[in-house]
Short mmCIF file of C-alpha atoms in Angstrom, two decimals:
data_model
loop_
_atom_site.label_atom_id
_atom_site.label_comp_id
_atom_site.label_asym_id
_atom_site.label_seq_id
_atom_site.Cartn_x
_atom_site.Cartn_y
_atom_site.Cartn_z
CA MET H 1 2.60 -0.83 -14.41
CA ARG H 2 2.44 -3.88 -12.53
CA ALA H 3 1.09 -4.04 -9.49
CA LEU H 4 1.31 -5.91 -6.30
CA VAL H 5 -1.85 -5.99 -3.89
CA ILE H 6 -1.42 -7.67 -0.56
CA THR H 7 -4.00 -7.88 2.08
CA VAL H 8 -2.32 -7.85 5.51
CA SER H 9 -5.13 -9.55 8.04
CA ASN H 10 -3.84 -12.47 10.55
CA ARG H 11 -8.05 -13.21 10.85
CA ALA H 12 -8.41 -13.44 6.89
CA SER H 13 -5.37 -15.16 6.20
CA ALA H 14 -6.51 -17.54 8.96
CA GLY H 15 -9.39 -17.83 6.89
CA VAL H 16 -11.37 -16.56 9.89
CA TYR H 17 -13.55 -14.82 6.96
CA ALA H 18 -13.04 -13.92 3.49
CA ASP H 19 -10.65 -10.73 2.46
CA ARG H 20 -12.58 -7.97 1.59
CA SER H 21 -10.38 -5.03 0.54
CA GLY H 22 -7.55 -6.81 -1.48
CA PRO H 23 -10.40 -7.26 -4.32
CA ILE H 24 -11.41 -3.69 -4.10
CA LEU H 25 -7.89 -2.78 -4.13
CA ALA H 26 -7.11 -5.15 -7.18
CA GLY H 27 -9.87 -3.79 -9.32
CA GLY H 28 -8.46 -0.26 -8.32
CA LEU H 29 -5.32 -0.72 -9.65
CA ALA H 30 -6.72 -2.11 -12.36
CA GLU H 31 -9.15 0.24 -13.56
CA ALA H 32 -6.20 2.39 -13.04
CA GLY H 33 -4.29 0.75 -16.22
CA CYS H 34 -1.96 -1.77 -13.93
CA GLU H 35 -1.82 -5.28 -14.80
CA VAL H 36 -2.40 -6.71 -11.08
CA ASP H 37 -1.02 -9.61 -9.12
CA GLY H 38 -3.43 -10.73 -5.77
CA PRO H 39 -4.33 -10.06 -3.52
CA GLN H 40 -1.40 -12.09 -1.69
CA VAL H 41 -3.11 -12.34 2.06
CA VAL H 42 -0.54 -12.50 4.64
CA PRO H 43 -0.65 -12.02 8.42
CA ASP H 44 0.69 -9.52 9.79
CA GLY H 45 4.46 -8.98 11.30
CA GLU H 46 7.61 -10.60 9.63
CA PRO H 47 5.35 -12.49 6.35
CA VAL H 48 4.54 -8.89 5.58
CA GLU H 49 8.45 -8.37 5.30
CA GLU H 50 9.02 -11.05 3.37
CA ALA H 51 5.99 -10.97 0.58
CA LEU H 52 7.41 -6.86 0.31
CA ARG H 53 11.15 -8.30 -0.41
CA ARG H 54 9.79 -11.12 -2.87
CA GLY H 55 7.52 -8.07 -4.75
CA VAL H 56 10.57 -5.67 -5.07
CA GLU H 57 12.81 -8.27 -6.11
CA GLU H 58 10.56 -9.85 -8.79
CA GLY H 59 10.34 -5.95 -10.30
CA TYR H 60 6.63 -4.65 -9.56
CA ASP H 61 5.99 -1.35 -10.06
CA VAL H 62 3.43 -0.59 -7.17
CA ILE H 63 2.99 -3.14 -4.46
CA VAL H 64 -0.08 -1.61 -2.18
CA THR H 65 -1.08 -3.15 1.31
CA THR H 66 -3.95 -2.82 2.68
CA GLY H 67 -4.90 -3.66 6.64
CA GLY H 68 -1.99 -3.71 9.50
CA THR H 69 -1.59 -0.03 9.84
CA GLY H 70 -3.98 0.71 12.79
CA LEU H 71 -3.17 1.54 16.72
CA THR H 72 -3.37 -2.69 17.74
CA PRO H 73 -0.45 -4.36 19.09
CA GLN H 74 -0.75 -6.59 16.20
CA ASP H 75 -0.61 -4.23 13.65
CA LEU H 76 2.85 -4.15 12.28
CA THR H 77 2.57 -3.21 8.68
CA PRO H 78 4.57 -0.06 8.97
CA GLU H 79 7.49 -1.46 10.82
CA MET H 80 7.71 -4.19 8.15
CA THR H 81 7.60 -1.52 5.18
CA ALA H 82 10.03 0.35 6.95
CA ARG H 83 12.54 -2.23 7.00
CA VAL H 84 11.91 -2.50 3.53
CA ILE H 85 11.69 0.92 1.59
CA SER H 86 14.76 2.88 1.43
CA ARG H 87 13.44 6.36 1.10
CA GLU H 88 10.13 7.76 2.49
CA ILE H 89 7.39 9.62 0.27
CA PRO H 90 5.49 10.99 3.13
CA GLY H 91 3.07 13.38 1.06
CA ILE H 92 1.49 10.21 -0.25
CA ALA H 93 0.80 8.87 3.61
CA GLU H 94 -0.35 12.13 4.86
CA ALA H 95 -2.71 12.74 1.65
CA VAL H 96 -4.41 9.07 2.35
CA ARG H 97 -5.05 10.07 6.09
CA GLN H 98 -6.51 13.30 5.49
CA ALA H 99 -8.35 12.07 2.16
CA ASN H 100 -11.65 11.43 4.35
CA ARG H 101 -10.90 13.54 7.99
CA ASP H 102 -13.88 15.55 7.90
CA ARG H 103 -16.52 12.22 7.67
CA VAL H 104 -13.51 9.68 9.44
CA PRO H 105 -12.28 11.34 11.98
CA THR H 106 -10.28 8.02 12.76
CA SER H 107 -8.66 8.13 9.44
CA VAL H 108 -5.63 10.13 10.82
CA LEU H 109 -5.06 7.65 13.32
CA SER H 110 -3.66 5.17 10.31
CA ARG H 111 -0.08 5.07 10.35
CA GLY H 112 0.65 3.72 7.08
CA LEU H 113 3.62 4.56 5.20
CA ALA H 114 4.58 5.17 1.74
CA GLY H 115 7.55 4.43 0.29
CA GLN H 116 10.85 3.57 -2.42
CA ALA H 117 12.48 0.37 -2.72
CA GLY H 118 14.49 0.10 -5.28
CA ASP H 119 12.67 0.95 -8.33
CA THR H 120 9.22 -0.19 -7.00
CA LEU H 121 7.06 2.02 -5.04
CA ILE H 122 5.15 1.01 -2.06
CA VAL H 123 2.23 1.96 -0.33
CA ASN H 124 0.23 1.21 3.00
CA LEU H 125 -3.94 1.97 2.91
CA PRO H 126 -5.82 0.73 5.64
CA GLY H 127 -8.04 -2.61 6.17
CA SER H 128 -11.41 -1.23 6.02
CA THR H 129 -12.60 -1.27 2.29
CA GLY H 130 -13.55 2.62 2.84
CA GLY H 131 -10.25 3.20 3.83
CA VAL H 132 -8.86 1.47 0.44
CA ARG H 133 -11.25 3.38 -1.71
CA ASP H 134 -9.93 6.55 -0.07
CA GLY H 135 -6.40 5.57 -0.51
CA LEU H 136 -7.05 4.69 -4.67
CA ALA H 137 -8.64 8.23 -4.90
CA VAL H 138 -5.31 9.63 -3.70
CA LEU H 139 -2.94 7.38 -5.21
CA THR H 140 -4.87 6.32 -8.55
CA PRO H 141 -3.97 10.56 -10.27
CA ILE H 142 -0.35 10.32 -9.17
CA LEU H 143 0.35 6.87 -9.36
CA ARG H 144 2.07 6.28 -12.93
CA HIS H 145 3.81 9.79 -12.91
CA ALA H 146 5.28 8.48 -9.09
CA VAL H 147 6.29 5.40 -10.93
CA GLU H 148 8.28 7.10 -13.89
CA GLN H 149 9.79 9.40 -11.48
CA ILE H 150 11.26 6.61 -9.32
CA ARG H 151 12.54 5.26 -12.60
CA GLY H 152 14.37 8.30 -13.28
CA GLY H 153 11.64 10.05 -15.57
CA ASP H 154 11.65 13.70 -16.27
CA HIS H 155 8.14 15.80 -15.06
CA PRO H 156 5.86 16.38 -17.58
CA ARG H 157 6.35 19.83 -19.92
#
C-alpha cells in the first residue's frame, strides 16, 4: 500500500518549529506495511485541499493528515477534506475520537473526517503526537481491509 502523510500546521510550515507528529505518523504507517511518502508540511486552508487532490491524482492508496482538526478558526482540515472526498466513512473518525476518551476527554473535540476519494482512503488525525498514536491504533488493524474494499475487494471468508 502506498501512503502519503500530510502535516497541517501553519507554524511548522513557516519554520517556527519542527513537525513532530508527521514523522510519528509516517513511521507508524511504515510499520503497518505501507510504502510511505512524506510528511509533506502544509499550512491549513486551501493548501490542504491542493495536497489531498494531488495525492489522489498520484494514486495513493491512503492519505493520512495530522493537524488542523480542532476548533480554532484556523483549523480547516475537515472542511478541505470534505471538498475532496466523495463518500464519508464516519466510523473511522468516530473510533479515533473515542480511542482514548477516558484518558483525554478533549479528544472528542477533534473534527477529523475519514472518507473515500476515488480509490484513495483519506483520514484526518489530530495534530498532537498522542492523537497520532491513538489514531494509528485505530487505523492499523483496519487499513488493509479498508483499502481492499475501496478497490472493489470482497470480504474475507
